[in-house]
Every structure is written in C-alpha cells, then in structure tokens.
Amino acid sequence: QQPVQSPQAVILREGEDAVINCSSSKALYSVHWYRQKHGEAPVFLMILLKGGEQKGHEKISASFNEKKQQSSLYLTASQLSYSGTYFCGTGLNDYKLSFGAGTTVTVRA
Amino acid sequence: EAGVAQSPRYKIIEKRQSVAFWCNPISGHATLYWYQQILGQGPKLLIQFQNNGVVDDSQLPKDRFSAERLKGVDSTLKIQPAKLEDSAVYLCASSSYMGTSGGYTYEQYFGPGTRLTVT
C-alpha cells in the first residue's frame, strides 16, 4: 500500500527549515528516503529501520515513529542544492518498497 | 564504482508498437528492480528479480509487459503492444543486502531511466 506524503510541495528561502512527513496505514519494517532532481534518477539519502531510530545526512535528518507508522524528514538550514522531489519508500518486509507521491521542495536564494 | 546503466534514454513509439529497455546493474548486486514512474508520481514496482528468479511481479501487466534477467546480470523489459497510458519513465534499480544495527534491508541504486512516449 502506497504511503501518504505531506505536504505536496514546499517553498523555502535559503537557511530555512522544513519537515516532510510520510505515513503508512500498515506496520512498517523500514522507511527509505530518496531525492530526485528534475530529469534525473532518485538518489538514496537514508534508511530507517523499525525501532524509532534517527539518522542524518549532512543537515538532513529523519526519524521513524514505529507506533504511529510515520517517518519525518527534516531539512535544516536549507541550501539551494536541496531543491528536488523527496520520496519516501516504505517497506513492509526487508526487500520490497512502496513509494509515496513525493514532496517537491524549492529552495530560493 | 560504475552505476546502474540503462538504454535507451529516450524512446518515442506509436501505440500498438513494441519496445524494449535494457538494464545493467551494479556489479555484484543480486537484486534488480524495474519501476514505472508516471509524471508527478512516485516509482511503482513492476518486477523484482533475485539473481535469475522473479521475487515479485504482482503489479506487472502480464498481458503486455514481460521481463527477463538472463544469467543473473543484465535485464530487459519489453512492452508489446504499447498503449498511451504506458508513457512514463522506466527506472531500473539494483540493490545490495545490508546489515545495520536494527536489522537487514536493501539500499537501492537507480539508473538514469528511459523516458517512453507513446503517441
């Protein structure tokens, strides 16, 4: 089942913060986050496994709330390079992902 | 390390014609995926291979789509005959099995994709 992402789009100025949410109606094994720039392939950011762990990639971090079956991606002090569409992929097991519709992030100078 | 290779990058065909896409995964990756990404949507899994075998093809329209992975390396995805709604980007990904402090999972690496336009 496809996870639900919110918001659909967000516009930021450089240095501002944003949060992207990813929710599932089913118990999750893992959450994977990817960023895709226009016309390019999705690029892997990070994986979170059940257990409520939190991870970071430069100034991008994420959390996984196992009880709520929800993951949040935090963009801190955003840079122009953060622009793109962010997808969460949710795994019900250890090998198959379902991707959300994506959140388009636009960072302006 | 070379990434996932796909060809062609772009393809325009008329409806009812056939088309084939090719994918070469990262060396050593046993798992290979084909995704369909329609404009404005997330990738949708069509088929997943583990070495030569099919792990999941539940969302593959088998009346027109077929895929094979010979010798557990390269893979081809074919559409015959194509419909207008098949217009999309077809992404190939491969993955390595990784262990973390929380368990095991797959980290998927995507190729550049093939943009198919059916007219």
mmCIF file with all atom_site columns, C-alpha atoms in Angstrom:
data_model
loop_
_atom_site.group_PDB
_atom_site.id
_atom_site.type_symbol
_atom_site.label_atom_id
_atom_site.label_alt_id
_atom_site.label_comp_id
_atom_site.label_asym_id
_atom_site.label_entity_id
_atom_site.label_seq_id
_atom_site.pdbx_PDB_ins_code
_atom_site.Cartn_x
_atom_site.Cartn_y
_atom_site.Cartn_z
_atom_site.occupancy
_atom_site.B_iso_or_equiv
_atom_site.pdbx_formal_charge
_atom_site.auth_seq_id
_atom_site.auth_comp_id
_atom_site.auth_asym_id
_atom_site.auth_atom_id
_atom_site.pdbx_PDB_model_num
ATOM 1   C CA . GLN A 1 1   ? 0.000  0.000   0.000   1.00 0.00 ? 1   GLN A CA 1
ATOM 2   C CA . GLN A 1 2   ? 1.314  3.405   -1.032  1.00 0.00 ? 2   GLN A CA 1
ATOM 3   C CA . PRO A 1 3   ? 2.397  5.708   1.831   1.00 0.00 ? 3   PRO A CA 1
ATOM 4   C CA . VAL A 1 4   ? 0.976  9.228   2.115   1.00 0.00 ? 4   VAL A CA 1
ATOM 5   C CA . GLN A 1 5   ? 3.387  12.151  1.996   1.00 0.00 ? 5   GLN A CA 1
ATOM 6   C CA . SER A 1 6   ? 2.729  15.685  3.157   1.00 0.00 ? 6   SER A CA 1
ATOM 7   C CA . PRO A 1 7   ? 2.974  18.426  2.200   1.00 0.00 ? 7   PRO A CA 1
ATOM 8   C CA . GLN A 1 8   ? 2.811  18.005  -1.587  1.00 0.00 ? 8   GLN A CA 1
ATOM 9   C CA . ALA A 1 9   ? 5.070  20.986  -2.100  1.00 0.00 ? 9   ALA A CA 1
ATOM 10  C CA . VAL A 1 10  ? 7.050  23.473  -0.050  1.00 0.00 ? 10  VAL A CA 1
ATOM 11  C CA . ILE A 1 11  ? 8.925  26.650  -0.975  1.00 0.00 ? 11  ILE A CA 1
ATOM 12  C CA . LEU A 1 12  ? 11.807 27.793  1.205   1.00 0.00 ? 12  LEU A CA 1
ATOM 13  C CA . ARG A 1 13  ? 14.389 30.520  1.288   1.00 0.00 ? 13  ARG A CA 1
ATOM 14  C CA . GLU A 1 14  ? 17.984 29.529  1.845   1.00 0.00 ? 14  GLU A CA 1
ATOM 15  C CA . GLY A 1 15  ? 18.622 28.879  5.515   1.00 0.00 ? 15  GLY A CA 1
ATOM 16  C CA . GLU A 1 16  ? 15.021 27.991  6.385   1.00 0.00 ? 16  GLU A CA 1
ATOM 17  C CA . ASP A 1 17  ? 13.896 24.648  7.777   1.00 0.00 ? 17  ASP A CA 1
ATOM 18  C CA . ALA A 1 18  ? 11.204 22.249  6.584   1.00 0.00 ? 18  ALA A CA 1
ATOM 19  C CA . VAL A 1 19  ? 9.633  18.948  7.610   1.00 0.00 ? 19  VAL A CA 1
ATOM 20  C CA . ILE A 1 20  ? 8.280  16.296  5.252   1.00 0.00 ? 20  ILE A CA 1
ATOM 21  C CA . ASN A 1 21  ? 6.039  13.577  6.626   1.00 0.00 ? 21  ASN A CA 1
ATOM 22  C CA . CYS A 1 22  ? 5.428  10.041  5.404   1.00 0.00 ? 22  CYS A CA 1
ATOM 23  C CA . SER A 1 23  ? 2.607  7.932   6.848   1.00 0.00 ? 23  SER A CA 1
ATOM 24  C CA . SER A 1 24  ? 1.502  4.357   6.357   1.00 0.00 ? 24  SER A CA 1
ATOM 25  C CA . SER A 1 25  ? -1.625 2.507   7.430   1.00 0.00 ? 25  SER A CA 1
ATOM 26  C CA . LYS A 1 26  ? 0.351  -0.728  7.857   1.00 0.00 ? 26  LYS A CA 1
ATOM 27  C CA . ALA A 1 27  ? 3.099  -1.820  10.199  1.00 0.00 ? 27  ALA A CA 1
ATOM 28  C CA . LEU A 1 28  ? 6.429  -0.908  8.649   1.00 0.00 ? 28  LEU A CA 1
ATOM 29  C CA . TYR A 1 29  ? 9.732  -2.694  8.629   1.00 0.00 ? 29  TYR A CA 1
ATOM 30  C CA . SER A 1 30  ? 11.694 0.211   7.176   1.00 0.00 ? 30  SER A CA 1
ATOM 31  C CA . VAL A 1 31  ? 11.490 3.674   5.645   1.00 0.00 ? 31  VAL A CA 1
ATOM 32  C CA . HIS A 1 32  ? 13.803 4.778   2.827   1.00 0.00 ? 32  HIS A CA 1
ATOM 33  C CA . TRP A 1 33  ? 14.225 8.383   1.722   1.00 0.00 ? 33  TRP A CA 1
ATOM 34  C CA . TYR A 1 34  ? 15.273 9.473   -1.767  1.00 0.00 ? 34  TYR A CA 1
ATOM 35  C CA . ARG A 1 35  ? 15.703 12.802  -3.528  1.00 0.00 ? 35  ARG A CA 1
ATOM 36  C CA . GLN A 1 36  ? 15.077 13.194  -7.234  1.00 0.00 ? 36  GLN A CA 1
ATOM 37  C CA . LYS A 1 37  ? 16.068 16.219  -9.262  1.00 0.00 ? 37  LYS A CA 1
ATOM 38  C CA . HIS A 1 38  ? 14.237 17.023  -12.471 1.00 0.00 ? 38  HIS A CA 1
ATOM 39  C CA . GLY A 1 39  ? 15.095 14.571  -15.227 1.00 0.00 ? 39  GLY A CA 1
ATOM 40  C CA . GLU A 1 40  ? 17.424 12.545  -13.019 1.00 0.00 ? 40  GLU A CA 1
ATOM 41  C CA . ALA A 1 41  ? 17.249 9.245   -11.162 1.00 0.00 ? 41  ALA A CA 1
ATOM 42  C CA . PRO A 1 42  ? 16.265 9.131   -7.482  1.00 0.00 ? 42  PRO A CA 1
ATOM 43  C CA . VAL A 1 43  ? 19.282 9.342   -5.201  1.00 0.00 ? 43  VAL A CA 1
ATOM 44  C CA . PHE A 1 44  ? 19.393 7.439   -1.925  1.00 0.00 ? 44  PHE A CA 1
ATOM 45  C CA . LEU A 1 45  ? 19.514 9.568   1.241   1.00 0.00 ? 45  LEU A CA 1
ATOM 46  C CA . MET A 1 46  ? 18.998 7.233   4.177   1.00 0.00 ? 46  MET A CA 1
ATOM 47  C CA . ILE A 1 47  ? 17.257 4.171   5.593   1.00 0.00 ? 47  ILE A CA 1
ATOM 48  C CA . LEU A 1 48  ? 15.500 3.903   8.944   1.00 0.00 ? 48  LEU A CA 1
ATOM 49  C CA . LEU A 1 49  ? 14.553 0.558   10.412  1.00 0.00 ? 49  LEU A CA 1
ATOM 50  C CA . LYS A 1 50  ? 11.802 -0.056  12.936  1.00 0.00 ? 50  LYS A CA 1
ATOM 51  C CA . GLY A 1 51  ? 12.927 0.775   16.413  1.00 0.00 ? 51  GLY A CA 1
ATOM 52  C CA . GLY A 1 52  ? 12.451 4.516   16.280  1.00 0.00 ? 52  GLY A CA 1
ATOM 53  C CA . GLU A 1 53  ? 15.977 5.349   15.255  1.00 0.00 ? 53  GLU A CA 1
ATOM 54  C CA . GLN A 1 54  ? 17.036 8.669   13.852  1.00 0.00 ? 54  GLN A CA 1
ATOM 55  C CA . LYS A 1 55  ? 19.625 9.287   11.170  1.00 0.00 ? 55  LYS A CA 1
ATOM 56  C CA . GLY A 1 56  ? 21.310 12.186  9.483   1.00 0.00 ? 56  GLY A CA 1
ATOM 57  C CA . HIS A 1 57  ? 22.861 13.061  6.150   1.00 0.00 ? 57  HIS A CA 1
ATOM 58  C CA . GLU A 1 58  ? 24.691 16.400  6.340   1.00 0.00 ? 58  GLU A CA 1
ATOM 59  C CA . LYS A 1 59  ? 21.939 18.778  7.505   1.00 0.00 ? 59  LYS A CA 1
ATOM 60  C CA . ILE A 1 60  ? 19.146 16.412  6.524   1.00 0.00 ? 60  ILE A CA 1
ATOM 61  C CA . SER A 1 61  ? 17.908 14.095  9.240   1.00 0.00 ? 61  SER A CA 1
ATOM 62  C CA . ALA A 1 62  ? 14.972 11.746  9.692   1.00 0.00 ? 62  ALA A CA 1
ATOM 63  C CA . SER A 1 63  ? 13.055 9.954   12.381  1.00 0.00 ? 63  SER A CA 1
ATOM 64  C CA . PHE A 1 64  ? 10.832 6.877   12.378  1.00 0.00 ? 64  PHE A CA 1
ATOM 65  C CA . ASN A 1 65  ? 7.957  6.615   14.830  1.00 0.00 ? 65  ASN A CA 1
ATOM 66  C CA . GLU A 1 66  ? 7.119  2.922   14.863  1.00 0.00 ? 66  GLU A CA 1
ATOM 67  C CA . LYS A 1 67  ? 3.950  3.360   16.931  1.00 0.00 ? 67  LYS A CA 1
ATOM 68  C CA . LYS A 1 68  ? 2.485  5.880   14.515  1.00 0.00 ? 68  LYS A CA 1
ATOM 69  C CA . GLN A 1 69  ? 3.947  4.179   11.409  1.00 0.00 ? 69  GLN A CA 1
ATOM 70  C CA . GLN A 1 70  ? 5.249  7.567   10.408  1.00 0.00 ? 70  GLN A CA 1
ATOM 71  C CA . SER A 1 71  ? 8.572  8.981   9.335   1.00 0.00 ? 71  SER A CA 1
ATOM 72  C CA . SER A 1 72  ? 9.609  12.602  9.139   1.00 0.00 ? 72  SER A CA 1
ATOM 73  C CA . LEU A 1 73  ? 12.436 14.115  7.101   1.00 0.00 ? 73  LEU A CA 1
ATOM 74  C CA . TYR A 1 74  ? 13.960 17.308  8.471   1.00 0.00 ? 74  TYR A CA 1
ATOM 75  C CA . LEU A 1 75  ? 15.690 19.788  6.166   1.00 0.00 ? 75  LEU A CA 1
ATOM 76  C CA . THR A 1 76  ? 17.741 22.116  8.353   1.00 0.00 ? 76  THR A CA 1
ATOM 77  C CA . ALA A 1 77  ? 19.263 25.393  7.163   1.00 0.00 ? 77  ALA A CA 1
ATOM 78  C CA . SER A 1 78  ? 18.249 24.559  3.613   1.00 0.00 ? 78  SER A CA 1
ATOM 79  C CA . GLN A 1 79  ? 20.627 25.104  0.704   1.00 0.00 ? 79  GLN A CA 1
ATOM 80  C CA . LEU A 1 80  ? 19.867 25.632  -2.985  1.00 0.00 ? 80  LEU A CA 1
ATOM 81  C CA . SER A 1 81  ? 21.096 22.092  -3.623  1.00 0.00 ? 81  SER A CA 1
ATOM 82  C CA . TYR A 1 82  ? 18.256 20.707  -1.502  1.00 0.00 ? 82  TYR A CA 1
ATOM 83  C CA . SER A 1 83  ? 15.737 21.516  -4.222  1.00 0.00 ? 83  SER A CA 1
ATOM 84  C CA . GLY A 1 84  ? 14.091 18.461  -5.740  1.00 0.00 ? 84  GLY A CA 1
ATOM 85  C CA . THR A 1 85  ? 11.340 15.973  -5.099  1.00 0.00 ? 85  THR A CA 1
ATOM 86  C CA . TYR A 1 86  ? 11.657 13.865  -1.975  1.00 0.00 ? 86  TYR A CA 1
ATOM 87  C CA . PHE A 1 87  ? 10.170 10.389  -1.937  1.00 0.00 ? 87  PHE A CA 1
ATOM 88  C CA . CYS A 1 88  ? 9.697  8.066   0.966   1.00 0.00 ? 88  CYS A CA 1
ATOM 89  C CA . GLY A 1 89  ? 9.705  4.352   0.300   1.00 0.00 ? 89  GLY A CA 1
ATOM 90  C CA . THR A 1 90  ? 8.067  2.193   2.915   1.00 0.00 ? 90  THR A CA 1
ATOM 91  C CA . GLY A 1 91  ? 8.907  -1.454  3.388   1.00 0.00 ? 91  GLY A CA 1
ATOM 92  C CA . LEU A 1 92  ? 6.552  -3.999  4.880   1.00 0.00 ? 92  LEU A CA 1
ATOM 93  C CA . ASN A 1 93  ? 9.380  -6.525  4.724   1.00 0.00 ? 93  ASN A CA 1
ATOM 94  C CA . ASP A 1 94  ? 13.097 -6.442  4.104   1.00 0.00 ? 94  ASP A CA 1
ATOM 95  C CA . TYR A 1 95  ? 13.045 -6.404  0.307   1.00 0.00 ? 95  TYR A CA 1
ATOM 96  C CA . LYS A 1 96  ? 10.068 -4.544  -1.238  1.00 0.00 ? 96  LYS A CA 1
ATOM 97  C CA . LEU A 1 97  ? 9.289  -0.822  -1.160  1.00 0.00 ? 97  LEU A CA 1
ATOM 98  C CA . SER A 1 98  ? 6.186  1.208   -1.937  1.00 0.00 ? 98  SER A CA 1
ATOM 99  C CA . PHE A 1 99  ? 6.870  4.837   -2.801  1.00 0.00 ? 99  PHE A CA 1
ATOM 100 C CA . GLY A 1 100 ? 4.807  7.875   -1.923  1.00 0.00 ? 100 GLY A CA 1
ATOM 101 C CA . ALA A 1 101 ? 3.769  10.500  -4.472  1.00 0.00 ? 101 ALA A CA 1
ATOM 102 C CA . GLY A 1 102 ? 6.607  12.797  -3.430  1.00 0.00 ? 102 GLY A CA 1
ATOM 103 C CA . THR A 1 103 ? 7.099  16.249  -1.930  1.00 0.00 ? 103 THR A CA 1
ATOM 104 C CA . THR A 1 104 ? 8.520  18.938  -4.183  1.00 0.00 ? 104 THR A CA 1
ATOM 105 C CA . VAL A 1 105 ? 10.950 21.231  -2.379  1.00 0.00 ? 105 VAL A CA 1
ATOM 106 C CA . THR A 1 106 ? 12.007 24.509  -3.931  1.00 0.00 ? 106 THR A CA 1
ATOM 107 C CA . VAL A 1 107 ? 14.753 26.484  -2.219  1.00 0.00 ? 107 VAL A CA 1
ATOM 108 C CA . ARG A 1 108 ? 15.182 30.066  -3.355  1.00 0.00 ? 108 ARG A CA 1
ATOM 109 C CA . ALA A 1 109 ? 18.098 32.418  -2.792  1.00 0.00 ? 109 ALA A CA 1
ATOM 110 C CA . GLU B 2 1   ? 32.186 2.081   -8.921  1.00 0.00 ? 1   GLU B CA 1
ATOM 111 C CA . ALA B 2 2   ? 30.034 2.202   -12.050 1.00 0.00 ? 2   ALA B CA 1
ATOM 112 C CA . GLY B 2 3   ? 26.351 2.889   -11.513 1.00 0.00 ? 3   GLY B CA 1
ATOM 113 C CA . VAL B 2 4   ? 23.256 1.269   -12.968 1.00 0.00 ? 4   VAL B CA 1
ATOM 114 C CA . ALA B 2 5   ? 23.237 1.631   -16.745 1.00 0.00 ? 5   ALA B CA 1
ATOM 115 C CA . GLN B 2 6   ? 20.100 1.861   -18.856 1.00 0.00 ? 6   GLN B CA 1
ATOM 116 C CA . SER B 2 7   ? 19.394 2.278   -22.539 1.00 0.00 ? 7   SER B CA 1
ATOM 117 C CA . PRO B 2 8   ? 17.930 3.871   -24.467 1.00 0.00 ? 8   PRO B CA 1
ATOM 118 C CA . ARG B 2 9   ? 17.453 7.118   -22.552 1.00 0.00 ? 9   ARG B CA 1
ATOM 119 C CA . TYR B 2 10  ? 14.529 8.232   -24.669 1.00 0.00 ? 10  TYR B CA 1
ATOM 120 C CA . LYS B 2 11  ? 12.072 6.393   -26.894 1.00 0.00 ? 11  LYS B CA 1
ATOM 121 C CA . ILE B 2 12  ? 9.063  7.567   -28.871 1.00 0.00 ? 12  ILE B CA 1
ATOM 122 C CA . ILE B 2 13  ? 6.752  4.971   -30.383 1.00 0.00 ? 13  ILE B CA 1
ATOM 123 C CA . GLU B 2 14  ? 3.222  4.762   -31.691 1.00 0.00 ? 14  GLU B CA 1
ATOM 124 C CA . LYS B 2 15  ? 0.547  2.852   -29.813 1.00 0.00 ? 15  LYS B CA 1
ATOM 125 C CA . ARG B 2 16  ? 0.405  -0.856  -30.601 1.00 0.00 ? 16  ARG B CA 1
ATOM 126 C CA . GLN B 2 17  ? 4.135  -0.921  -31.384 1.00 0.00 ? 17  GLN B CA 1
ATOM 127 C CA . SER B 2 18  ? 6.607  -2.839  -29.244 1.00 0.00 ? 18  SER B CA 1
ATOM 128 C CA . VAL B 2 19  ? 9.600  -1.530  -27.302 1.00 0.00 ? 19  VAL B CA 1
ATOM 129 C CA . ALA B 2 20  ? 12.398 -2.980  -25.196 1.00 0.00 ? 20  ALA B CA 1
ATOM 130 C CA . PHE B 2 21  ? 14.530 -1.460  -22.465 1.00 0.00 ? 21  PHE B CA 1
ATOM 131 C CA . TRP B 2 22  ? 17.879 -2.723  -21.237 1.00 0.00 ? 22  TRP B CA 1
ATOM 132 C CA . CYS B 2 23  ? 19.455 -2.506  -17.792 1.00 0.00 ? 23  CYS B CA 1
ATOM 133 C CA . ASN B 2 24  ? 22.894 -3.406  -16.474 1.00 0.00 ? 24  ASN B CA 1
ATOM 134 C CA . PRO B 2 25  ? 23.006 -3.357  -12.658 1.00 0.00 ? 25  PRO B CA 1
ATOM 135 C CA . ILE B 2 26  ? 25.913 -2.541  -10.385 1.00 0.00 ? 26  ILE B CA 1
ATOM 136 C CA . SER B 2 27  ? 28.399 -5.371  -10.377 1.00 0.00 ? 27  SER B CA 1
ATOM 137 C CA . GLY B 2 28  ? 27.698 -7.872  -7.632  1.00 0.00 ? 28  GLY B CA 1
ATOM 138 C CA . HIS B 2 29  ? 24.131 -6.756  -6.955  1.00 0.00 ? 29  HIS B CA 1
ATOM 139 C CA . ALA B 2 30  ? 21.905 -9.812  -6.928  1.00 0.00 ? 30  ALA B CA 1
ATOM 140 C CA . THR B 2 31  ? 18.607 -7.941  -6.783  1.00 0.00 ? 31  THR B CA 1
ATOM 141 C CA . LEU B 2 32  ? 17.265 -5.988  -9.736  1.00 0.00 ? 32  LEU B CA 1
ATOM 142 C CA . TYR B 2 33  ? 14.064 -3.953  -9.940  1.00 0.00 ? 33  TYR B CA 1
ATOM 143 C CA . TRP B 2 34  ? 12.043 -2.370  -12.751 1.00 0.00 ? 34  TRP B CA 1
ATOM 144 C CA . TYR B 2 35  ? 9.880  0.598   -11.796 1.00 0.00 ? 35  TYR B CA 1
ATOM 145 C CA . GLN B 2 36  ? 7.392  2.672   -13.760 1.00 0.00 ? 36  GLN B CA 1
ATOM 146 C CA . GLN B 2 37  ? 7.251  6.354   -12.850 1.00 0.00 ? 37  GLN B CA 1
ATOM 147 C CA . ILE B 2 38  ? 4.397  8.344   -14.310 1.00 0.00 ? 38  ILE B CA 1
ATOM 148 C CA . LEU B 2 39  ? 4.847  12.123  -14.328 1.00 0.00 ? 39  LEU B CA 1
ATOM 149 C CA . GLY B 2 40  ? 4.121  13.577  -10.919 1.00 0.00 ? 40  GLY B CA 1
ATOM 150 C CA . GLN B 2 41  ? 4.041  10.226  -9.120  1.00 0.00 ? 41  GLN B CA 1
ATOM 151 C CA . GLY B 2 42  ? 6.442  8.059   -7.195  1.00 0.00 ? 42  GLY B CA 1
ATOM 152 C CA . PRO B 2 43  ? 8.070  4.971   -8.708  1.00 0.00 ? 43  PRO B CA 1
ATOM 153 C CA . LYS B 2 44  ? 5.805  1.919   -8.921  1.00 0.00 ? 44  LYS B CA 1
ATOM 154 C CA . LEU B 2 45  ? 7.422  -1.511  -8.763  1.00 0.00 ? 45  LEU B CA 1
ATOM 155 C CA . LEU B 2 46  ? 6.757  -3.641  -11.835 1.00 0.00 ? 46  LEU B CA 1
ATOM 156 C CA . ILE B 2 47  ? 9.023  -6.603  -11.218 1.00 0.00 ? 47  ILE B CA 1
ATOM 157 C CA . GLN B 2 48  ? 11.826 -7.660  -8.878  1.00 0.00 ? 48  GLN B CA 1
ATOM 158 C CA . PHE B 2 49  ? 14.483 -10.279 -9.618  1.00 0.00 ? 49  PHE B CA 1
ATOM 159 C CA . GLN B 2 50  ? 16.765 -12.067 -7.202  1.00 0.00 ? 50  GLN B CA 1
ATOM 160 C CA . ASN B 2 51  ? 19.548 -13.434 -9.396  1.00 0.00 ? 51  ASN B CA 1
ATOM 161 C CA . ASN B 2 52  ? 17.640 -15.177 -12.227 1.00 0.00 ? 52  ASN B CA 1
ATOM 162 C CA . GLY B 2 53  ? 14.406 -15.679 -10.354 1.00 0.00 ? 53  GLY B CA 1
ATOM 163 C CA . VAL B 2 54  ? 11.343 -13.451 -10.060 1.00 0.00 ? 54  VAL B CA 1
ATOM 164 C CA . VAL B 2 55  ? 10.608 -12.380 -6.482  1.00 0.00 ? 55  VAL B CA 1
ATOM 165 C CA . ASP B 2 56  ? 7.605  -10.150 -7.157  1.00 0.00 ? 56  ASP B CA 1
ATOM 166 C CA . ASP B 2 57  ? 5.731  -9.341  -10.360 1.00 0.00 ? 57  ASP B CA 1
ATOM 167 C CA . SER B 2 58  ? 2.321  -8.707  -8.836  1.00 0.00 ? 58  SER B CA 1
ATOM 168 C CA . GLN B 2 59  ? 1.979  -5.264  -10.453 1.00 0.00 ? 59  GLN B CA 1
ATOM 169 C CA . LEU B 2 60  ? 3.330  -6.201  -13.882 1.00 0.00 ? 60  LEU B CA 1
ATOM 170 C CA . PRO B 2 61  ? 0.604  -6.084  -16.602 1.00 0.00 ? 61  PRO B CA 1
ATOM 171 C CA . LYS B 2 62  ? 1.484  -9.504  -17.896 1.00 0.00 ? 62  LYS B CA 1
ATOM 172 C CA . ASP B 2 63  ? -0.751 -9.307  -20.940 1.00 0.00 ? 63  ASP B CA 1
ATOM 173 C CA . ARG B 2 64  ? 1.609  -6.736  -22.468 1.00 0.00 ? 64  ARG B CA 1
ATOM 174 C CA . PHE B 2 65  ? 4.725  -6.465  -20.301 1.00 0.00 ? 65  PHE B CA 1
ATOM 175 C CA . SER B 2 66  ? 7.454  -9.050  -19.973 1.00 0.00 ? 66  SER B CA 1
ATOM 176 C CA . ALA B 2 67  ? 10.872 -9.038  -18.369 1.00 0.00 ? 67  ALA B CA 1
ATOM 177 C CA . GLU B 2 68  ? 13.785 -11.374 -18.152 1.00 0.00 ? 68  GLU B CA 1
ATOM 178 C CA . ARG B 2 69  ? 17.148 -11.479 -16.474 1.00 0.00 ? 69  ARG B CA 1
ATOM 179 C CA . LEU B 2 70  ? 19.453 -13.900 -18.135 1.00 0.00 ? 70  LEU B CA 1
ATOM 180 C CA . LYS B 2 71  ? 22.481 -15.211 -16.229 1.00 0.00 ? 71  LYS B CA 1
ATOM 181 C CA . GLY B 2 72  ? 21.505 -13.073 -13.244 1.00 0.00 ? 72  GLY B CA 1
ATOM 182 C CA . VAL B 2 73  ? 23.091 -9.897  -14.587 1.00 0.00 ? 73  VAL B CA 1
ATOM 183 C CA . ASP B 2 74  ? 21.544 -7.768  -17.369 1.00 0.00 ? 74  ASP B CA 1
ATOM 184 C CA . SER B 2 75  ? 17.803 -7.449  -17.729 1.00 0.00 ? 75  SER B CA 1
ATOM 185 C CA . THR B 2 76  ? 15.365 -6.425  -20.432 1.00 0.00 ? 76  THR B CA 1
ATOM 186 C CA . LEU B 2 77  ? 11.823 -5.120  -20.059 1.00 0.00 ? 77  LEU B CA 1
ATOM 187 C CA . LYS B 2 78  ? 9.508  -5.368  -23.043 1.00 0.00 ? 78  LYS B CA 1
ATOM 188 C CA . ILE B 2 79  ? 6.138  -3.834  -23.819 1.00 0.00 ? 79  ILE B CA 1
ATOM 189 C CA . GLN B 2 80  ? 4.059  -5.338  -26.606 1.00 0.00 ? 80  GLN B CA 1
ATOM 190 C CA . PRO B 2 81  ? 1.754  -3.786  -27.693 1.00 0.00 ? 81  PRO B CA 1
ATOM 191 C CA . ALA B 2 82  ? 2.196  -0.350  -26.135 1.00 0.00 ? 82  ALA B CA 1
ATOM 192 C CA . LYS B 2 83  ? -0.726 1.798   -25.007 1.00 0.00 ? 83  LYS B CA 1
ATOM 193 C CA . LEU B 2 84  ? -0.917 5.541   -24.489 1.00 0.00 ? 84  LEU B CA 1
ATOM 194 C CA . GLU B 2 85  ? -1.016 5.078   -20.712 1.00 0.00 ? 85  GLU B CA 1
ATOM 195 C CA . ASP B 2 86  ? 2.390  3.372   -20.838 1.00 0.00 ? 86  ASP B CA 1
ATOM 196 C CA . SER B 2 87  ? 4.023  6.778   -21.345 1.00 0.00 ? 87  SER B CA 1
ATOM 197 C CA . ALA B 2 88  ? 6.319  7.102   -18.341 1.00 0.00 ? 88  ALA B CA 1
ATOM 198 C CA . VAL B 2 89  ? 9.900  6.874   -17.184 1.00 0.00 ? 89  VAL B CA 1
ATOM 199 C CA . TYR B 2 90  ? 11.060 3.300   -16.672 1.00 0.00 ? 90  TYR B CA 1
ATOM 200 C CA . LEU B 2 91  ? 13.627 3.065   -13.920 1.00 0.00 ? 91  LEU B CA 1
ATOM 201 C CA . CYS B 2 92  ? 15.905 0.159   -13.241 1.00 0.00 ? 92  CYS B CA 1
ATOM 202 C CA . ALA B 2 93  ? 17.454 -0.236  -9.806  1.00 0.00 ? 93  ALA B CA 1
ATOM 203 C CA . SER B 2 94  ? 19.752 -2.727  -8.180  1.00 0.00 ? 94  SER B CA 1
ATOM 204 C CA . SER B 2 95  ? 20.485 -3.323  -4.558  1.00 0.00 ? 95  SER B CA 1
ATOM 205 C CA . SER B 2 96  ? 22.872 -4.799  -2.083  1.00 0.00 ? 96  SER B CA 1
ATOM 206 C CA . TYR B 2 97  ? 21.751 -6.539  1.067   1.00 0.00 ? 97  TYR B CA 1
ATOM 207 C CA . MET B 2 98  ? 22.971 -4.544  4.047   1.00 0.00 ? 98  MET B CA 1
ATOM 208 C CA . GLY B 2 99  ? 23.055 -5.195  7.736   1.00 0.00 ? 99  GLY B CA 1
ATOM 209 C CA . THR B 2 100 ? 22.531 -2.383  10.195  1.00 0.00 ? 100 THR B CA 1
ATOM 210 C CA . SER B 2 101 ? 22.191 -2.159  13.941  1.00 0.00 ? 101 SER B CA 1
ATOM 211 C CA . GLY B 2 102 ? 18.434 -2.607  13.522  1.00 0.00 ? 102 GLY B CA 1
ATOM 212 C CA . GLY B 2 103 ? 18.361 -5.452  11.058  1.00 0.00 ? 103 GLY B CA 1
ATOM 213 C CA . TYR B 2 104 ? 18.755 -6.141  7.354   1.00 0.00 ? 104 TYR B CA 1
ATOM 214 C CA . THR B 2 105 ? 17.424 -4.276  4.380   1.00 0.00 ? 105 THR B CA 1
ATOM 215 C CA . TYR B 2 106 ? 18.206 -3.306  0.805   1.00 0.00 ? 106 TYR B CA 1
ATOM 216 C CA . GLU B 2 107 ? 19.714 0.003   -0.332  1.00 0.00 ? 107 GLU B CA 1
ATOM 217 C CA . GLN B 2 108 ? 18.530 0.589   -3.881  1.00 0.00 ? 108 GLN B CA 1
ATOM 218 C CA . TYR B 2 109 ? 20.557 2.408   -6.519  1.00 0.00 ? 109 TYR B CA 1
ATOM 219 C CA . PHE B 2 110 ? 18.657 3.748   -9.514  1.00 0.00 ? 110 PHE B CA 1
ATOM 220 C CA . GLY B 2 111 ? 19.715 4.112   -13.109 1.00 0.00 ? 111 GLY B CA 1
ATOM 221 C CA . PRO B 2 112 ? 19.019 7.263   -15.158 1.00 0.00 ? 112 PRO B CA 1
ATOM 222 C CA . GLY B 2 113 ? 15.798 5.807   -16.579 1.00 0.00 ? 113 GLY B CA 1
ATOM 223 C CA . THR B 2 114 ? 14.239 5.539   -20.025 1.00 0.00 ? 114 THR B CA 1
ATOM 224 C CA . ARG B 2 115 ? 11.624 8.120   -20.908 1.00 0.00 ? 115 ARG B CA 1
ATOM 225 C CA . LEU B 2 116 ? 8.969  6.449   -23.060 1.00 0.00 ? 116 LEU B CA 1
ATOM 226 C CA . THR B 2 117 ? 6.437  8.458   -25.014 1.00 0.00 ? 117 THR B CA 1
ATOM 227 C CA . VAL B 2 118 ? 3.609  6.575   -26.712 1.00 0.00 ? 118 VAL B CA 1
ATOM 228 C CA . THR B 2 119 ? 1.727  8.582   -29.351 1.00 0.00 ? 119 THR B CA 1
#
